[in-house]
Short mmCIF file of C-alpha atoms in Angstrom, two decimals:
data_model
loop_
_atom_site.label_atom_id
_atom_site.label_comp_id
_atom_site.label_asym_id
_atom_site.label_seq_id
_atom_site.Cartn_x
_atom_site.Cartn_y
_atom_site.Cartn_z
CA MET A 891 1.31 18.63 4.97
CA LYS A 892 4.74 18.32 3.81
CA LEU A 893 5.50 16.07 0.85
CA PRO A 894 8.55 13.84 1.09
CA ASP A 895 11.21 15.36 -1.52
CA ALA A 896 10.75 12.53 -3.87
CA ILE A 897 7.05 13.16 -4.34
CA GLU A 898 5.87 15.25 -6.96
CA ARG A 899 2.49 15.72 -6.03
CA VAL A 900 -0.67 14.06 -4.14
CA LEU A 901 -2.68 12.14 -6.74
CA LEU A 902 -5.40 10.79 -4.79
CA GLY A 903 -5.79 12.52 -1.15
CA GLU A 904 -6.72 10.56 2.09
CA GLU A 905 -10.34 11.76 2.01
CA VAL A 906 -10.68 10.91 -1.41
CA ILE A 907 -9.45 7.49 -1.07
CA ALA A 908 -11.77 6.74 2.20
CA ALA A 909 -14.82 8.00 0.27
CA ARG A 910 -14.19 5.62 -2.62
CA VAL A 911 -13.19 2.70 -0.30
CA ARG A 912 -16.64 3.19 1.48
CA GLU A 913 -18.37 3.00 -1.88
CA LEU A 914 -16.82 -0.20 -3.17
CA ALA A 915 -17.54 -1.49 0.29
CA ALA A 916 -21.32 -0.66 0.03
CA GLN A 917 -21.47 -2.19 -3.27
CA ILE A 918 -19.74 -5.47 -2.28
CA SER A 919 -21.61 -5.67 0.74
CA ALA A 920 -25.18 -5.31 -1.40
CA ASP A 921 -23.76 -7.72 -4.15
CA TYR A 922 -22.88 -10.54 -1.67
CA THR A 923 -25.82 -10.17 0.90
CA ASP A 924 -26.85 -13.92 0.57
CA ALA A 925 -23.43 -15.26 -0.29
CA GLU A 926 -22.03 -17.63 2.35
CA ASP A 927 -18.29 -18.18 2.65
CA LEU A 928 -17.12 -14.63 1.26
CA VAL A 929 -13.13 -14.89 1.57
CA LEU A 930 -11.27 -11.77 0.81
CA VAL A 931 -7.70 -12.58 -0.51
CA GLY A 932 -5.54 -9.89 0.11
CA VAL A 933 -2.56 -10.02 -2.06
CA LEU A 934 0.77 -9.05 -0.01
CA LYS A 935 2.52 -6.62 0.35
CA GLY A 936 0.58 -4.24 -1.37
CA ALA A 937 -2.89 -4.32 -0.45
CA PHE A 938 -2.86 -4.80 3.15
CA ILE A 939 -4.07 -1.16 4.04
CA PHE A 940 -6.72 -1.08 1.19
CA LEU A 941 -7.84 -4.40 2.93
CA ALA A 942 -8.09 -3.30 6.22
CA ASP A 943 -10.02 -0.33 5.29
CA LEU A 944 -12.16 -2.15 2.89
CA ALA A 945 -13.21 -4.97 5.36
CA ARG A 946 -14.18 -2.53 7.97
CA HIS A 947 -16.75 -1.17 5.89
CA LEU A 948 -18.13 -4.39 4.73
CA THR A 949 -21.59 -5.23 6.39
CA VAL A 950 -21.58 -8.85 4.91
CA PRO A 951 -19.70 -11.51 6.93
CA HIS A 952 -16.45 -12.56 5.43
CA HIS A 953 -13.22 -14.30 6.07
CA VAL A 954 -9.78 -12.47 5.21
CA ASP A 955 -7.08 -14.81 3.78
CA PHE A 956 -3.72 -13.61 2.32
CA LEU A 957 -1.35 -14.49 -0.67
CA ALA A 958 2.19 -13.41 -1.15
CA LEU A 959 3.57 -13.11 -4.70
CA SER A 960 6.70 -12.22 -6.19
CA SER A 961 7.26 -11.40 -10.05
CA TYR A 962 10.29 -12.36 -11.71
CA SER A 963 12.20 -9.61 -13.63
CA ARG A 964 15.06 -8.91 -16.08
CA GLY A 965 16.33 -5.65 -14.45
CA ALA A 966 13.28 -3.39 -13.97
CA VAL A 967 11.51 -5.03 -16.80
CA SER A 968 8.74 -7.60 -15.50
CA THR A 969 8.89 -10.90 -17.49
CA GLY A 970 5.20 -11.34 -16.73
CA ALA A 971 6.22 -14.83 -14.60
CA VAL A 972 5.10 -14.90 -11.12
CA ARG A 973 6.26 -16.96 -8.22
CA LEU A 974 3.70 -17.77 -5.34
CA ILE A 975 5.74 -17.36 -2.09
CA MET A 976 2.60 -18.06 0.31
CA ASP A 977 -0.68 -19.66 -0.33
CA THR A 978 -4.04 -18.97 1.17
CA ARG A 979 -4.18 -20.67 4.36
CA ALA A 980 -7.87 -22.08 4.17
CA SER A 981 -8.66 -23.89 1.26
CA VAL A 982 -10.81 -22.00 -1.19
CA SER A 983 -12.84 -24.51 -3.07
CA GLY A 984 -16.45 -23.69 -2.87
CA CYS A 985 -15.84 -20.36 -1.31
CA HIS A 986 -16.78 -17.05 -2.98
CA LEU A 987 -13.57 -15.55 -3.57
CA LEU A 988 -12.85 -11.68 -3.88
CA VAL A 989 -8.99 -10.92 -4.79
CA VAL A 990 -7.88 -7.60 -3.26
CA GLU A 991 -5.39 -6.15 -4.96
CA ASP A 992 -3.70 -2.42 -4.71
CA ILE A 993 -2.89 -2.19 -8.52
CA VAL A 994 -3.22 -3.77 -11.86
CA ASP A 995 -0.48 -2.84 -14.40
CA THR A 996 0.38 -4.89 -17.19
CA GLY A 997 -2.27 -7.19 -15.67
CA TYR A 998 0.23 -10.07 -15.62
CA THR A 999 -0.13 -10.84 -11.94
CA LEU A 1000 -3.97 -10.79 -11.55
CA ASP A 1001 -4.20 -12.96 -14.55
CA TYR A 1002 -1.88 -15.45 -12.93
CA LEU A 1003 -3.86 -15.08 -9.63
CA LEU A 1004 -7.14 -15.40 -11.35
CA ARG A 1005 -6.11 -18.67 -13.04
CA THR A 1006 -4.69 -20.16 -10.17
CA LEU A 1007 -7.51 -19.57 -7.87
CA ARG A 1008 -10.22 -20.65 -10.60
CA ALA A 1009 -8.51 -24.03 -10.93
CA ARG A 1010 -9.57 -24.57 -7.19
CA GLN A 1011 -13.27 -24.22 -8.14
CA PRO A 1012 -14.62 -21.54 -5.74
CA ALA A 1013 -18.29 -20.75 -6.09
CA SER A 1014 -17.37 -17.51 -7.95
CA LEU A 1015 -14.54 -15.42 -8.32
CA ARG A 1016 -13.84 -11.47 -8.59
CA ALA A 1017 -11.47 -9.13 -8.39
CA CYS A 1018 -11.52 -5.93 -6.49
CA VAL A 1019 -8.70 -3.34 -7.25
CA LEU A 1020 -7.68 0.01 -5.61
CA LEU A 1021 -6.09 1.42 -8.74
CA SER A 1022 -5.61 0.40 -12.59
CA LYS A 1023 -3.24 1.93 -15.08
CA PRO A 1024 -4.84 0.66 -18.49
CA GLU A 1025 -2.27 2.31 -20.31
CA ARG A 1026 0.09 -0.28 -19.22
CA ARG A 1027 -2.14 -3.40 -19.87
CA ARG A 1028 -0.59 -6.33 -21.55
CA VAL A 1029 -3.30 -8.83 -20.78
CA GLU A 1030 -6.85 -8.36 -20.61
CA VAL A 1031 -8.07 -8.98 -16.83
CA PRO A 1032 -11.44 -8.52 -15.52
CA ILE A 1033 -11.91 -5.97 -12.67
CA ASP A 1034 -15.21 -6.27 -10.88
CA TYR A 1035 -14.54 -3.18 -8.41
CA LEU A 1036 -12.42 -0.54 -9.47
CA GLY A 1037 -11.25 2.18 -7.07
CA PHE A 1038 -9.63 4.46 -9.63
CA GLU A 1039 -7.98 4.57 -13.09
CA ILE A 1040 -4.74 6.50 -13.13
CA PRO A 1041 -2.37 7.59 -15.54
CA ASP A 1042 0.94 5.76 -16.07
CA VAL A 1043 2.91 7.42 -13.44
CA TRP A 1044 4.90 5.59 -10.58
CA VAL A 1045 2.54 5.98 -7.66
CA VAL A 1046 3.39 5.29 -4.00
CA GLY A 1047 1.61 5.17 -0.69
CA TYR A 1048 -1.79 3.41 0.72
CA GLY A 1049 0.47 0.22 0.55
CA LEU A 1050 2.60 1.06 -2.75
CA ASP A 1051 5.80 1.34 -2.57
CA TYR A 1052 8.94 2.37 -4.54
CA ALA A 1053 11.80 0.07 -3.40
CA ASP A 1054 10.13 -0.57 -0.31
CA ARG A 1055 9.90 3.09 0.35
CA PHE A 1056 6.98 5.41 0.85
CA ARG A 1057 4.41 2.45 1.51
CA THR A 1058 2.55 3.63 4.29
CA LEU A 1059 1.91 7.23 3.27
CA PRO A 1060 -2.00 7.96 3.95
CA TYR A 1061 -2.44 9.29 0.60
CA ILE A 1062 -1.21 8.38 -2.99
CA GLY A 1063 1.46 10.32 -4.27
CA ALA A 1064 3.18 10.40 -7.95
CA LEU A 1065 6.78 9.73 -7.70
CA LYS A 1066 9.25 12.38 -9.39
CA ARG A 1067 10.17 10.85 -12.85
CA GLU A 1068 13.87 11.20 -11.86
CA MET A 1069 13.49 8.81 -9.17
CA TYR A 1070 12.75 5.80 -11.27
CA GLU A 1071 13.86 7.08 -14.92
CA MET B 1224 -26.39 -7.44 11.82
CA GLY B 1225 -25.36 -10.84 12.85
CA LEU B 1226 -21.73 -10.28 14.04
CA GLN B 1227 -22.38 -7.34 16.28
CA ASP B 1228 -25.39 -9.29 17.93
CA ASP B 1229 -22.46 -11.88 19.00
CA VAL B 1230 -20.65 -9.23 21.02
CA ALA B 1231 -21.60 -8.96 24.90
CA LYS B 1232 -19.99 -5.34 25.21
CA VAL B 1233 -17.61 -3.20 23.42
CA LEU B 1234 -14.15 -3.30 25.51
CA ILE B 1235 -12.56 -0.40 23.51
CA PRO B 1236 -14.39 1.88 21.30
CA GLU B 1237 -13.31 2.92 17.88
CA ASP B 1238 -12.36 6.37 18.65
CA VAL B 1239 -10.51 5.44 21.76
CA LEU B 1240 -8.82 3.06 19.69
CA GLN B 1241 -7.71 5.38 17.04
CA ALA B 1242 -6.47 7.84 19.29
CA ARG B 1243 -4.33 5.33 21.15
CA VAL B 1244 -2.92 4.09 17.69
CA ALA B 1245 -2.10 7.67 17.05
CA GLU B 1246 -0.23 7.78 20.48
CA LEU B 1247 1.75 4.63 19.70
CA GLY B 1248 2.68 6.16 16.29
CA ARG B 1249 3.94 9.25 18.12
CA ALA B 1250 5.96 6.94 20.55
CA ILE B 1251 7.64 5.16 17.75
CA ASN B 1252 8.35 8.45 15.84
CA ALA B 1253 10.38 9.32 18.96
CA MET B 1254 12.25 6.10 19.12
CA TYR B 1255 13.50 5.87 15.49
CA THR B 1256 14.79 8.30 12.82
CA ASP B 1257 15.59 8.08 9.25
CA ASP B 1258 19.22 7.18 9.94
CA ASN B 1259 18.12 4.24 12.36
CA ARG B 1260 15.15 3.51 10.41
CA PRO B 1261 13.04 0.57 11.90
CA LEU B 1262 11.59 -2.53 9.78
CA LEU B 1263 8.05 -3.40 10.86
CA VAL B 1264 7.51 -7.02 11.29
CA CYS B 1265 3.78 -7.88 11.03
CA VAL B 1266 2.70 -11.26 12.50
CA LEU B 1267 -0.46 -12.19 10.22
CA LYS B 1268 -3.20 -12.44 10.23
CA GLY B 1269 -4.22 -10.60 13.50
CA ALA B 1270 -2.10 -7.67 13.19
CA PHE B 1271 -2.73 -6.21 9.61
CA MET B 1272 -5.14 -3.84 10.80
CA PHE B 1273 -3.50 -2.48 13.51
CA LEU B 1274 -0.18 -2.24 11.23
CA ALA B 1275 -2.39 -0.57 8.72
CA ASP B 1276 -3.62 2.23 10.81
CA LEU B 1277 0.03 2.33 12.70
CA THR B 1278 2.21 2.92 10.00
CA ARG B 1279 0.12 5.79 8.59
CA HIS B 1280 1.18 8.00 11.53
CA LEU B 1281 4.89 6.89 11.33
CA GLU B 1282 7.10 9.99 10.03
CA MET B 1283 10.40 8.45 9.99
CA ARG B 1284 11.46 6.37 6.91
CA HIS B 1285 10.58 2.64 7.54
CA GLU B 1286 9.77 -0.54 5.76
CA VAL B 1287 7.07 -3.41 6.27
CA ASP B 1288 7.75 -7.05 6.25
CA PHE B 1289 5.21 -9.85 6.86
CA MET B 1290 5.56 -13.30 8.91
CA GLU B 1291 2.82 -15.83 8.87
CA ILE B 1292 2.78 -18.30 11.52
CA SER B 1293 0.38 -21.42 12.58
CA SER B 1294 0.75 -23.33 15.78
CA TYR B 1295 1.14 -27.03 15.67
CA GLY B 1296 -1.93 -27.59 17.84
CA ALA B 1297 -2.35 -28.31 21.60
CA ALA B 1298 0.75 -30.62 22.04
CA THR B 1299 3.23 -27.68 21.34
CA ARG B 1300 1.51 -25.01 23.13
CA SER B 1301 3.43 -24.88 25.97
CA SER B 1302 6.75 -24.34 24.29
CA GLY B 1303 5.13 -21.82 21.71
CA VAL B 1304 6.83 -23.54 18.81
CA VAL B 1305 5.21 -22.45 15.69
CA ARG B 1306 5.50 -23.25 11.95
CA ILE B 1307 6.65 -20.22 9.91
CA LEU B 1308 4.24 -20.32 6.64
CA LEU B 1309 5.69 -17.05 5.42
CA ASP B 1310 9.06 -15.66 6.45
CA LEU B 1311 10.51 -12.51 5.90
CA GLU B 1312 11.34 -11.06 2.51
CA GLN B 1313 14.14 -9.23 4.00
CA ASN B 1314 17.34 -9.87 5.71
CA ILE B 1315 17.11 -8.25 9.07
CA GLU B 1316 20.80 -8.47 10.05
CA GLY B 1317 22.08 -5.00 11.34
CA ARG B 1318 18.58 -3.74 11.02
CA HIS B 1319 16.29 -2.31 13.83
CA VAL B 1320 13.42 -4.65 13.89
CA LEU B 1321 10.10 -3.70 15.44
CA ILE B 1322 7.64 -6.61 15.75
CA VAL B 1323 4.02 -5.33 15.41
CA GLU B 1324 1.40 -8.08 16.95
CA ASP B 1325 -2.29 -7.71 17.79
CA ILE B 1326 -2.34 -9.31 21.23
CA ILE B 1327 0.42 -10.96 23.69
CA ASP B 1328 -1.59 -13.70 25.63
CA SER B 1329 0.74 -16.68 27.37
CA GLY B 1330 3.61 -14.90 25.67
CA ARG B 1331 5.04 -18.29 24.20
CA THR B 1332 4.77 -17.43 20.70
CA LEU B 1333 6.07 -14.10 20.95
CA ASP B 1334 8.89 -15.55 22.98
CA TYR B 1335 9.70 -18.07 20.11
CA ILE B 1336 9.43 -15.52 17.29
CA THR B 1337 11.96 -13.19 19.13
CA ARG B 1338 14.28 -15.97 19.89
CA ASN B 1339 13.91 -17.07 16.15
CA LEU B 1340 14.60 -13.42 14.82
CA ARG B 1341 17.38 -12.77 17.34
CA THR B 1342 19.52 -15.40 15.73
CA ARG B 1343 19.67 -13.36 12.39
CA ALA B 1344 21.57 -10.50 14.65
CA PRO B 1345 19.44 -7.30 14.23
CA ALA B 1346 20.76 -4.40 15.35
CA SER B 1347 17.57 -4.05 17.78
CA LEU B 1348 14.38 -5.85 18.21
CA ARG B 1349 11.57 -4.16 19.89
CA VAL B 1350 7.54 -4.99 20.32
CA CYS B 1351 4.90 -3.05 19.90
CA THR B 1352 1.51 -4.67 20.72
CA LEU B 1353 -2.05 -3.56 20.64
CA LEU B 1354 -3.42 -5.72 23.25
CA SER B 1355 -1.94 -7.43 26.56
CA LYS B 1356 -3.51 -9.90 28.89
CA PRO B 1357 -0.97 -9.71 31.69
CA SER B 1358 -3.10 -12.00 33.56
CA ARG B 1359 -2.44 -14.92 31.05
CA ARG B 1360 1.01 -14.56 31.24
CA GLU B 1361 3.16 -17.90 31.32
CA ILE B 1362 6.64 -16.60 29.99
CA ASP B 1363 8.12 -13.21 30.67
CA VAL B 1364 8.36 -10.91 27.45
CA LEU B 1365 9.53 -7.50 27.26
CA LEU B 1366 6.81 -5.27 25.44
CA ASP B 1367 8.33 -1.81 24.30
CA PHE B 1368 4.94 -0.49 23.16
CA VAL B 1369 1.77 -1.75 24.65
CA GLY B 1370 -1.62 -0.08 23.20
CA PHE B 1371 -3.98 -1.51 25.99
CA GLU B 1372 -3.95 -4.18 28.84
CA VAL B 1373 -7.18 -6.06 28.76
CA PRO B 1374 -8.38 -8.48 31.31
CA ASP B 1375 -8.87 -12.21 30.41
CA GLU B 1376 -11.86 -11.95 28.21
CA PHE B 1377 -12.41 -13.41 24.89
CA VAL B 1378 -11.70 -10.32 22.75
CA VAL B 1379 -12.41 -9.81 19.02
CA GLY B 1380 -12.45 -7.35 16.48
CA TYR B 1381 -9.81 -4.96 14.56
CA GLY B 1382 -7.81 -7.80 13.27
CA LEU B 1383 -8.69 -10.38 16.11
CA ASP B 1384 -10.75 -13.33 15.29
CA PHE B 1385 -12.87 -16.14 16.72
CA VAL B 1386 -12.73 -19.03 14.03
CA GLU B 1387 -12.04 -16.34 11.43
CA GLU B 1388 -15.25 -14.21 12.45
CA TYR B 1389 -15.23 -10.88 13.53
CA ARG B 1390 -11.89 -9.29 12.20
CA ASN B 1391 -13.29 -6.58 10.37
CA LEU B 1392 -14.90 -4.97 13.51
CA PRO B 1393 -13.60 -1.57 13.83
CA PHE B 1394 -13.62 -1.90 17.78
CA ILE B 1395 -12.63 -4.44 20.27
CA GLY B 1396 -15.37 -6.22 21.67
CA VAL B 1397 -16.05 -9.28 24.26
CA LEU B 1398 -17.60 -12.18 22.71
CA LYS B 1399 -20.88 -13.40 24.25
CA GLU B 1400 -20.00 -16.83 26.25
CA GLU B 1401 -22.54 -18.97 24.62
CA VAL B 1402 -20.81 -17.97 21.01
CA TYR B 1403 -17.23 -19.37 22.26
CA ALA B 1404 -18.23 -22.08 24.70
CA ASP B 1405 -16.02 -25.13 24.56
CA ASN B 1406 -13.30 -23.03 22.81
CA GLU B 1407 -10.09 -21.52 24.23
CA GLN B 1408 -8.91 -18.21 22.65
#
């Protein structure tokens, strides 16, 4: 496999991701066996590949909905403020909500999302996150299902981008530092 | 399990589906280059699973953007007019746009979307759909990449739903008639 020039190395290969996604799906299926009205809330754009693979391995009935967010930034620095661009299509009150996110970094976005969704009084609210960078955390957020903890490097692929590039690589790669520093 | 019991038959099994998605990826690879890179426009919700697999086969540089639309209901069905719930993040002026759809039925929604996007002056506008039901067509639409032509049956799975169920089946199945009685796809 030839890596794009901007990619330093493969951090998580396709098979490693697929195996972990299957494990997460099995755990979620077991936990929600008796839950009615399970809704997976995918966060655009980054989570669409993770969501597509995760949902296919779930053995429990569920609906899929999407949210689109945008974070305000000053230059490259996130201010922690988040803007909701598109809300879920269906009302989520009384549903068992599982937020599906690609990555948790500072935690600001997930924190905003959980607070926003909790205000709508779902029956339960959990988060399923593919990647977490604990070193970058600025606000504590609960992650109920986590794929992988990763070091503080810029990762791309499997939904994650760098300026909209490399988003659909089938693996997760570390970007060369000179690309983003 | 419950959901699979509602399926009368598998129309397109998972391996056939995946092989065809890979072929569509190769056809798209032959159409675009890094210098003429496409912006893939995914129409939610139905096309997200197809998009997730299709894009992993693409070799040229490309970007992905999303639109979510909702119909106004029966009164406007004949016009194809839809409400845009989420518009594109990117300006598509001068861009090579490739719309990614799950299914083309009457063609009216696609016609509306393409007319809407064309007013934004893209350099080119093409359509890639996983499924097409030619027998249902009410308006001519040009489809550049088609995964499968399917008969006029109630299909679910691989992103396609019936009242939000069955989207996550990894194959395309035909729903049992008693499940969708009194509803129209």
